[in-house]
Amino acid sequence: MSANPFHTLNRFFLAAGRSGRFHSLPALADAGFPRLGRLPVSLRIILESLLRNLDGRRITEADVRRLASWQPRAERTDEIPFVVARIVLQDFTGVPLLCDLAAMRDVARRFGKNPRVVEPRVPVDLVVDHSVQVDHYREGDALDLNMRLEFGRNAERYRFIKWGMQAFDTFRVVPPGIGIVHQVNLEYLARGVIHDDDLYYPDTLVGTDSHTTMINALGVVGWGVGGIEAEAGMLGQPVYILTPDVVGVHLAGRLREGVTATDLVLAVTEMLRKARVVGKFVEFFGDGAASLTLPDRATLANMAPEYGATMGFFPPDEVTAAYLAATGRSDEEVDTFVRYYQAQGLFGMPRTGEIDYSAQLELDLASVVPSVAGPGRPQDRIALPALKNRFAQLLAAPAGEGGYGKPADHGDAAAPLADGTRLTHGDVLIAAITSCTNTSNPGVMLAAGLLAQKAVARGLRVAPHIKTSLAPGSRVVTDYLGKAGLIEPLEALGFRVVAYGCTTCIGNAGPLAPELEGVVTGHDLICASVLSGNRNFEARIHPAIKANFLMSPPLVVAFALAGRVGIDLDTEPLGTGSDGRPVFLRDIWPSQEEVGAAIASATRPETYRRLYADFATGNPLWNAIATSTGHSYGWDTSTYIAEPPFFDDFGMTPAPIPSIRGARALAIFGDSVTTDHISPAGSIKASSPAGRWLQAHGVTPDEFNSYGSRRGHHEVMMRGTFANVRIRNLMLPPDQDGRPVEGGLTLAQPGGALKTIFDAAMDYVAAGTPTVIFAGDEYGTGSSRDWAAKGTRLLGVKAVVAKSFERIHRSNLVGMGVLPLQFAAGSDATSLGIRGDEVFDLSGLEAGIAPRQSVTLKIRRPDGATREIPLLLRIDTPVEVDYYRNGGILPYVLRSLLEN
């Protein structure tokens, strides 16, 4: 029971004459915070959590007063201890999290404690969605074949997950074949308002996937964190964040005919990246926001990581309540949701001037045009008519300028396949309707089906060499597409249901036909993928495909029909119809009226209730997985699951803070290095350090699976760190053609021998030499991938020095005991002349650590010259200082558990 010093514990009326207790924000306003009603809605929801969990220890009266007195443009120095109501996981991050928890139980037993002292304090849901791969796609039984392969590859992991189900009391699992975590969360897991007995409070969460923000569309405060931070939250530790700026985005007008929610989110992503909203809350408001459907809002909220924000939040309103009802929540739940938020003064879309924001941006929805984004970043939006010329520019541009360095006249680049097909630059090889960003949205999914229906009626077909797939984010999608009569035309174009999971968007596109891949790589063709996903980073979709474009599901179908991205769909036909006449995109694009009619006839609450009622029935592959029992795990010999090494030297007294002297540069990177670059999720090359290790342990290349599936084993993952085939270490000179060298390589010092980053790192560790990573802007963009920090730590890296960091990765580095350091404005490794053959000493931490303090890096060059430069310590809050002093967040939490 929390304290109630502000006298906010009141009652509100429910249906049928009942009432419930709640911590009233209007009562807090009356207690001396008269401007509370002008705070952004998202901050007021967090404030309720502070009131409810106020205990004088984790959360104090001062914490409440500081947040209740939030000023929109104040300097941000205070941290918020946010206790969330629940936590969601996906399996790529959930398995290593379970490994850590199991290892912590072993440590508890070693110290004479009950292993069950390590037990989640809040409900945890793990959705298995990241493992399935598109091996089969045009066969009639592709879904069944892919699931069988999934279970065969991942049986060890699934046994371990099942052990976790029985070992931890509040740990639930949504098994494979149900859907994508964020769509399942939106359609089923989220309740809007939660209650313990008669105490009601908002649904809030963090998730171990950056796109957890999709739930912000429901008025639920939540965001993505690394697995290590989620573990701390599970074990009773508040999720600490620096008090944020909140950017209000005023949406006005309406979307035009032919413009989709995907076009809107690509425009918003471009706009907000330019506005530099990294680490800030974004809150949408205004009549335009109110006009958006809940699925359209979810599309915008989902891509908050792509525009850099912590959240992309929509306040709860009538649209939210209608969606909860339409997706099968009970009448009582929906009524409680409305009454609760009305009682809090939080129900309804804010209008201009009602909220004080740190900054306000404007977007007229009528200005949004059909677009795609690519070929390597989600924020690089291209208006649809401009794609042809833009791709031609990229082909000719030098690699150092983001291009492909192909001759301006590349007409001889065409290469033949055995069937006579000639491949050339810009040809589409993968076309995937994928990702919860879009498959959660009936509007764009039905539009894809209607476009396919019209295309088939006109006699259009997709070339057989294009790998087409449809991977819905839940079984509901297949149900409403079937009811609308749109499954058959999609299948006729090759878009069969292949899985209920992330598939192509996470990097599980599966293999191309060997002949096809051989021609692409042998002729160095710049071929393309088109997908309705949220990320298109280098080598993420497929190692052989270098141009990847994000777009709406109907545009995925359209580009599959066209067969190439070097086309102006406004003026050039998709193909020739059965009547011999050209068929243009405008001829088959469905109208808003047609889409609206399909939605009305195809979506029913009973469908959601039926499909989410029972996960076990009809899931024989999952039911057949046997597992061990007990509160501690047995750590059988495995190349998938191993006891992590992070607690090998654990003691109740933290080790001294390591000094960084005589350090070497392990790598120097440029801008926009993503967590995919740092810790890939996709395929494992046989010649890579991880591939060699697996083969040495009896695993053949055809059984490698993916890096993501092997995150439960540190020996694979540390070898996979910086192993992305497209990563470019600027320490390496260009190749003989003047192009940057790609792959996880470095020059070991002294001497400059060419080695893999892993091999060089292990040599440095053996010699007792600390290492440093240098990088440019936006280091760690992308997934909330804690192995990007864990792997960095295991390679012996003591600090990462970058021009700027993405929010989650910076936090993860601190959580693993790696120092994030930031260059002073206007300087970077290039301007300082850092080549990688220097020796580095870090000073300024000897007398103690304070958040965001200045430190000094001394650079000692081979010729004896020295230079000292100031750096900003990006340990941002007092609790992060404690984490770092303890060697990371997990040792910090474990010591607290064992002491208490």
mmCIF file of C-alpha atoms in Angstrom, residues 601-856:
data_model
loop_
_atom_site.group_PDB
_atom_site.id
_atom_site.type_symbol
_atom_site.label_atom_id
_atom_site.label_comp_id
_atom_site.label_asym_id
_atom_site.label_seq_id
_atom_site.Cartn_x
_atom_site.Cartn_y
_atom_site.Cartn_z
ATOM 1 C CA SER A 601 -18.201 -5.851 -43.455
ATOM 2 C CA ALA A 602 -15.046 -7.624 -42.314
ATOM 3 C CA THR A 603 -14.335 -6.559 -38.716
ATOM 4 C CA ARG A 604 -16.347 -7.889 -35.780
ATOM 5 C CA PRO A 605 -15.613 -8.022 -32.013
ATOM 6 C CA GLU A 606 -16.568 -11.709 -31.867
ATOM 7 C CA THR A 607 -13.649 -12.529 -34.175
ATOM 8 C CA TYR A 608 -11.131 -11.061 -31.744
ATOM 9 C CA ARG A 609 -12.704 -12.811 -28.758
ATOM 10 C CA ARG A 610 -12.705 -16.166 -30.563
ATOM 11 C CA LEU A 611 -9.159 -16.006 -31.909
ATOM 12 C CA TYR A 612 -7.633 -14.813 -28.633
ATOM 13 C CA ALA A 613 -9.635 -17.118 -26.374
ATOM 14 C CA ASP A 614 -7.330 -20.139 -26.468
ATOM 15 C CA PHE A 615 -3.710 -20.405 -27.602
ATOM 16 C CA ALA A 616 -3.192 -24.103 -26.915
ATOM 17 C CA THR A 617 -6.012 -25.674 -28.897
ATOM 18 C CA GLY A 618 -4.989 -26.112 -32.504
ATOM 19 C CA ASN A 619 -1.307 -25.593 -31.711
ATOM 20 C CA PRO A 620 0.021 -29.180 -31.615
ATOM 21 C CA LEU A 621 3.636 -28.250 -32.345
ATOM 22 C CA TRP A 622 3.775 -26.046 -29.255
ATOM 23 C CA ASN A 623 1.911 -28.547 -27.122
ATOM 24 C CA ALA A 624 4.413 -31.255 -28.094
ATOM 25 C CA ILE A 625 7.415 -29.310 -26.733
ATOM 26 C CA ALA A 626 8.585 -31.027 -23.540
ATOM 27 C CA THR A 627 10.579 -29.177 -20.911
ATOM 28 C CA SER A 628 12.253 -29.445 -17.528
ATOM 29 C CA THR A 629 10.744 -28.299 -14.254
ATOM 30 C CA GLY A 630 12.018 -26.647 -11.096
ATOM 31 C CA HIS A 631 12.900 -23.178 -9.892
ATOM 32 C CA SER A 632 16.490 -23.382 -11.212
ATOM 33 C CA TYR A 633 17.617 -24.295 -14.704
ATOM 34 C CA GLY A 634 19.936 -27.228 -15.424
ATOM 35 C CA TRP A 635 22.001 -25.611 -18.240
ATOM 36 C CA ASP A 636 22.189 -28.622 -20.521
ATOM 37 C CA THR A 637 24.898 -28.594 -23.197
ATOM 38 C CA SER A 638 23.527 -26.492 -26.049
ATOM 39 C CA THR A 639 24.558 -24.099 -28.798
ATOM 40 C CA TYR A 640 21.357 -22.103 -28.215
ATOM 41 C CA ILE A 641 21.185 -21.692 -24.414
ATOM 42 C CA ALA A 642 24.100 -21.181 -22.023
ATOM 43 C CA GLU A 643 24.611 -19.671 -18.591
ATOM 44 C CA PRO A 644 25.688 -16.070 -19.257
ATOM 45 C CA PRO A 645 29.082 -14.987 -17.901
ATOM 46 C CA PHE A 646 27.954 -11.674 -16.454
ATOM 47 C CA PHE A 647 27.823 -12.987 -12.869
ATOM 48 C CA ASP A 648 30.967 -15.149 -12.907
ATOM 49 C CA ASP A 649 32.872 -12.838 -10.548
ATOM 50 C CA PHE A 650 29.868 -11.475 -8.701
ATOM 51 C CA GLY A 651 30.358 -10.413 -5.097
ATOM 52 C CA MET A 652 28.356 -8.316 -2.692
ATOM 53 C CA THR A 653 30.962 -5.547 -2.890
ATOM 54 C CA PRO A 654 31.345 -3.917 -6.312
ATOM 55 C CA ALA A 655 34.756 -4.035 -7.944
ATOM 56 C CA PRO A 656 36.658 -0.752 -8.310
ATOM 57 C CA ILE A 657 35.774 1.360 -11.330
ATOM 58 C CA PRO A 658 38.164 0.316 -14.117
ATOM 59 C CA SER A 659 40.656 2.882 -15.334
ATOM 60 C CA ILE A 660 40.954 3.438 -19.076
ATOM 61 C CA ARG A 661 44.628 3.980 -19.805
ATOM 62 C CA GLY A 662 46.736 2.687 -22.647
ATOM 63 C CA ALA A 663 43.548 1.903 -24.592
ATOM 64 C CA ARG A 664 43.376 1.047 -28.267
ATOM 65 C CA ALA A 665 40.692 1.819 -30.847
ATOM 66 C CA LEU A 666 38.844 -1.374 -31.749
ATOM 67 C CA ALA A 667 36.931 0.366 -34.541
ATOM 68 C CA ILE A 668 36.036 3.789 -35.914
ATOM 69 C CA PHE A 669 32.568 4.131 -37.426
ATOM 70 C CA GLY A 670 30.678 6.890 -39.204
ATOM 71 C CA ASP A 671 27.110 8.164 -38.755
ATOM 72 C CA SER A 672 23.910 6.136 -38.342
ATOM 73 C CA VAL A 673 25.515 2.924 -37.116
ATOM 74 C CA THR A 674 22.520 0.860 -36.063
ATOM 75 C CA THR A 675 22.112 -1.918 -33.546
ATOM 76 C CA ASP A 676 21.782 -4.156 -36.621
ATOM 77 C CA HIS A 677 25.335 -3.156 -37.525
ATOM 78 C CA ILE A 678 26.531 -3.782 -33.968
ATOM 79 C CA SER A 679 24.655 -7.024 -33.317
ATOM 80 C CA PRO A 680 22.993 -8.509 -36.409
ATOM 81 C CA ALA A 681 19.784 -10.493 -36.109
ATOM 82 C CA GLY A 682 19.921 -12.248 -39.482
ATOM 83 C CA SER A 683 21.918 -14.994 -41.133
ATOM 84 C CA ILE A 684 25.313 -16.247 -39.933
ATOM 85 C CA LYS A 685 28.092 -16.613 -42.489
ATOM 86 C CA ALA A 686 30.004 -19.878 -42.327
ATOM 87 C CA SER A 687 33.328 -18.006 -42.537
ATOM 88 C CA SER A 688 32.494 -15.591 -39.705
ATOM 89 C CA PRO A 689 33.801 -16.069 -36.150
ATOM 90 C CA ALA A 690 30.328 -17.191 -35.044
ATOM 91 C CA GLY A 691 30.023 -19.554 -38.003
ATOM 92 C CA ARG A 692 33.421 -21.081 -37.267
ATOM 93 C CA TRP A 693 32.504 -21.565 -33.599
ATOM 94 C CA LEU A 694 29.215 -23.256 -34.476
ATOM 95 C CA GLN A 695 30.925 -25.611 -36.924
ATOM 96 C CA ALA A 696 33.553 -26.453 -34.311
ATOM 97 C CA HIS A 697 30.676 -27.492 -32.043
ATOM 98 C CA GLY A 698 29.062 -29.778 -34.587
ATOM 99 C CA VAL A 699 26.542 -27.403 -36.155
ATOM 100 C CA THR A 700 26.483 -27.468 -39.953
ATOM 101 C CA PRO A 701 25.806 -24.215 -41.871
ATOM 102 C CA ASP A 702 22.324 -25.339 -42.891
ATOM 103 C CA GLU A 703 21.486 -25.556 -39.156
ATOM 104 C CA PHE A 704 22.933 -22.182 -38.160
ATOM 105 C CA ASN A 705 19.523 -20.492 -37.901
ATOM 106 C CA SER A 706 20.054 -16.766 -37.188
ATOM 107 C CA TYR A 707 21.912 -14.543 -34.768
ATOM 108 C CA GLY A 708 18.586 -13.498 -33.275
ATOM 109 C CA SER A 709 17.627 -17.077 -32.503
ATOM 110 C CA ARG A 710 20.978 -17.707 -30.786
ATOM 111 C CA ARG A 711 20.858 -14.772 -28.380
ATOM 112 C CA GLY A 712 20.650 -17.218 -25.509
ATOM 113 C CA HIS A 713 24.294 -18.194 -26.070
ATOM 114 C CA HIS A 714 27.010 -15.625 -25.381
ATOM 115 C CA GLU A 715 29.708 -17.508 -27.324
ATOM 116 C CA VAL A 716 27.755 -16.993 -30.553
ATOM 117 C CA MET A 717 26.663 -13.465 -29.774
ATOM 118 C CA MET A 718 30.028 -12.037 -28.755
ATOM 119 C CA ARG A 719 31.451 -13.412 -32.013
ATOM 120 C CA GLY A 720 28.571 -11.823 -33.876
ATOM 121 C CA THR A 721 29.194 -8.372 -32.410
ATOM 122 C CA PHE A 722 30.190 -5.940 -35.193
ATOM 123 C CA ALA A 723 29.853 -8.842 -37.677
ATOM 124 C CA ASN A 724 27.335 -7.185 -39.997
ATOM 125 C CA VAL A 725 28.471 -7.716 -43.590
ATOM 126 C CA ARG A 726 27.797 -4.036 -44.433
ATOM 127 C CA ILE A 727 29.485 -2.384 -41.441
ATOM 128 C CA ARG A 728 32.384 -0.102 -42.410
ATOM 129 C CA ASN A 729 35.329 0.402 -40.058
ATOM 130 C CA LEU A 730 36.988 3.674 -41.098
ATOM 131 C CA MET A 731 40.334 2.416 -39.772
ATOM 132 C CA LEU A 732 40.590 0.314 -42.924
ATOM 133 C CA PRO A 733 41.893 1.865 -46.160
ATOM 134 C CA PRO A 734 39.643 1.658 -49.260
ATOM 135 C CA ASP A 735 39.849 -1.395 -51.484
ATOM 136 C CA GLN A 736 41.642 -1.428 -54.828
ATOM 137 C CA ASP A 737 38.616 0.150 -56.520
ATOM 138 C CA GLY A 738 38.512 2.976 -53.988
ATOM 139 C CA ARG A 739 35.398 1.682 -52.224
ATOM 140 C CA PRO A 740 35.028 1.335 -48.442
ATOM 141 C CA VAL A 741 35.807 -2.154 -47.108
ATOM 142 C CA GLU A 742 32.741 -3.778 -45.563
ATOM 143 C CA GLY A 743 32.452 -6.403 -42.833
ATOM 144 C CA GLY A 744 33.571 -6.887 -39.243
ATOM 145 C CA LEU A 745 37.288 -6.249 -39.743
ATOM 146 C CA THR A 746 39.855 -4.047 -38.015
ATOM 147 C CA LEU A 747 43.578 -3.279 -37.909
ATOM 148 C CA ALA A 748 45.104 -4.708 -34.728
ATOM 149 C CA GLN A 749 47.652 -2.493 -33.021
ATOM 150 C CA PRO A 750 50.516 -2.120 -32.825
ATOM 151 C CA GLY A 751 51.459 -3.211 -36.305
ATOM 152 C CA GLY A 752 48.176 -2.843 -38.174
ATOM 153 C CA ALA A 753 47.529 -6.535 -38.889
ATOM 154 C CA LEU A 754 44.128 -7.144 -40.575
ATOM 155 C CA LYS A 755 41.894 -9.253 -38.304
ATOM 156 C CA THR A 756 38.251 -9.784 -37.528
ATOM 157 C CA ILE A 757 37.031 -7.438 -34.817
ATOM 158 C CA PHE A 758 36.357 -10.450 -32.587
ATOM 159 C CA ASP A 759 39.843 -11.904 -32.960
ATOM 160 C CA ALA A 760 41.501 -8.538 -32.374
ATOM 161 C CA ALA A 761 39.310 -7.923 -29.319
ATOM 162 C CA MET A 762 40.247 -11.247 -27.780
ATOM 163 C CA ASP A 763 43.929 -10.468 -28.325
ATOM 164 C CA TYR A 764 43.499 -7.131 -26.566
ATOM 165 C CA VAL A 765 41.629 -8.803 -23.674
ATOM 166 C CA ALA A 766 44.393 -11.400 -23.298
ATOM 167 C CA ALA A 767 46.999 -8.627 -23.202
ATOM 168 C CA GLY A 768 45.018 -6.606 -20.637
ATOM 169 C CA THR A 769 44.567 -3.727 -23.090
ATOM 170 C CA PRO A 770 41.278 -1.812 -22.802
ATOM 171 C CA THR A 771 39.568 -0.818 -26.044
ATOM 172 C CA VAL A 772 37.410 2.063 -27.233
ATOM 173 C CA ILE A 773 34.896 2.435 -30.074
ATOM 174 C CA PHE A 774 34.628 5.756 -31.945
ATOM 175 C CA ALA A 775 31.479 6.660 -33.891
ATOM 176 C CA GLY A 776 29.507 9.496 -35.483
ATOM 177 C CA ASP A 777 25.932 10.727 -35.094
ATOM 178 C CA GLU A 778 22.974 8.555 -34.023
ATOM 179 C CA TYR A 779 25.102 5.675 -32.753
ATOM 180 C CA GLY A 780 22.898 2.724 -31.820
ATOM 181 C CA THR A 781 19.864 3.676 -33.911
ATOM 182 C CA GLY A 782 17.291 0.927 -34.311
ATOM 183 C CA SER A 783 16.158 -2.017 -32.249
ATOM 184 C CA SER A 784 16.256 -2.102 -28.443
ATOM 185 C CA ARG A 785 18.891 -4.788 -28.753
ATOM 186 C CA ASP A 786 20.648 -5.369 -25.446
ATOM 187 C CA TRP A 787 23.146 -7.714 -27.117
ATOM 188 C CA ALA A 788 24.528 -4.663 -28.914
ATOM 189 C CA ALA A 789 25.682 -3.570 -25.445
ATOM 190 C CA LYS A 790 26.313 -7.031 -23.996
ATOM 191 C CA GLY A 791 28.485 -8.021 -26.941
ATOM 192 C CA THR A 792 30.388 -4.740 -26.710
ATOM 193 C CA ARG A 793 31.075 -5.462 -23.034
ATOM 194 C CA LEU A 794 32.237 -9.045 -23.687
ATOM 195 C CA LEU A 795 34.663 -7.832 -26.352
ATOM 196 C CA GLY A 796 36.440 -5.836 -23.646
ATOM 197 C CA VAL A 797 35.290 -2.407 -24.834
ATOM 198 C CA LYS A 798 35.374 0.056 -21.937
ATOM 199 C CA ALA A 799 33.964 3.144 -23.632
ATOM 200 C CA VAL A 800 32.130 4.279 -26.771
ATOM 201 C CA VAL A 801 32.856 7.824 -27.954
ATOM 202 C CA ALA A 802 30.243 9.162 -30.398
ATOM 203 C CA LYS A 803 28.866 12.436 -31.725
ATOM 204 C CA SER A 804 25.424 11.422 -30.452
ATOM 205 C CA PHE A 805 23.620 8.320 -29.176
ATOM 206 C CA GLU A 806 20.197 6.850 -29.720
ATOM 207 C CA ARG A 807 18.286 6.717 -26.420
ATOM 208 C CA ILE A 808 17.957 2.981 -25.783
ATOM 209 C CA HIS A 809 21.468 1.988 -26.790
ATOM 210 C CA ARG A 810 23.040 4.668 -24.627
ATOM 211 C CA SER A 811 21.037 3.366 -21.677
ATOM 212 C CA ASN A 812 22.006 -0.220 -22.511
ATOM 213 C CA LEU A 813 25.717 0.654 -22.583
ATOM 214 C CA VAL A 814 25.475 2.128 -19.085
ATOM 215 C CA GLY A 815 23.457 -0.893 -18.006
ATOM 216 C CA MET A 816 26.337 -3.146 -19.072
ATOM 217 C CA GLY A 817 29.053 -1.049 -17.464
ATOM 218 C CA VAL A 818 30.356 0.535 -20.700
ATOM 219 C CA LEU A 819 30.976 4.291 -20.653
ATOM 220 C CA PRO A 820 29.085 6.329 -23.290
ATOM 221 C CA LEU A 821 31.075 9.490 -24.053
ATOM 222 C CA GLN A 822 30.129 12.285 -26.434
ATOM 223 C CA PHE A 823 32.379 14.478 -28.549
ATOM 224 C CA ALA A 824 32.167 18.226 -28.054
ATOM 225 C CA ALA A 825 30.049 20.013 -30.647
ATOM 226 C CA GLY A 826 31.852 20.344 -33.946
ATOM 227 C CA SER A 827 34.387 17.593 -33.359
ATOM 228 C CA ASP A 828 34.547 13.927 -34.237
ATOM 229 C CA ALA A 829 37.125 11.242 -34.945
ATOM 230 C CA THR A 830 37.762 12.573 -38.462
ATOM 231 C CA SER A 831 38.232 16.220 -37.484
ATOM 232 C CA LEU A 832 40.565 15.155 -34.664
ATOM 233 C CA GLY A 833 42.636 13.061 -37.038
ATOM 234 C CA ILE A 834 42.026 9.804 -35.150
ATOM 235 C CA ARG A 835 43.232 6.973 -37.411
ATOM 236 C CA GLY A 836 43.156 3.999 -35.054
ATOM 237 C CA ASP A 837 46.872 3.573 -34.404
ATOM 238 C CA GLU A 838 46.882 5.882 -31.352
ATOM 239 C CA VAL A 839 46.892 5.104 -27.628
ATOM 240 C CA PHE A 840 44.202 6.675 -25.431
ATOM 241 C CA ASP A 841 43.978 7.660 -21.757
ATOM 242 C CA LEU A 842 40.747 8.795 -20.091
ATOM 243 C CA SER A 843 40.900 11.035 -17.033
ATOM 244 C CA GLY A 844 38.412 12.958 -14.904
ATOM 245 C CA LEU A 845 36.607 10.106 -13.141
ATOM 246 C CA GLU A 846 39.201 9.518 -10.416
ATOM 247 C CA ALA A 847 37.552 11.820 -7.866
ATOM 248 C CA GLY A 848 34.056 10.472 -8.518
ATOM 249 C CA ILE A 849 31.343 10.308 -11.150
ATOM 250 C CA ALA A 850 28.563 12.836 -11.628
ATOM 251 C CA PRO A 851 25.887 12.803 -14.327
ATOM 252 C CA ARG A 852 26.920 14.506 -17.558
ATOM 253 C CA GLN A 853 30.279 15.644 -16.238
ATOM 254 C CA SER A 854 33.200 16.620 -18.417
ATOM 255 C CA VAL A 855 36.109 14.190 -18.822
ATOM 256 C CA THR A 856 39.334 14.364 -20.790
#
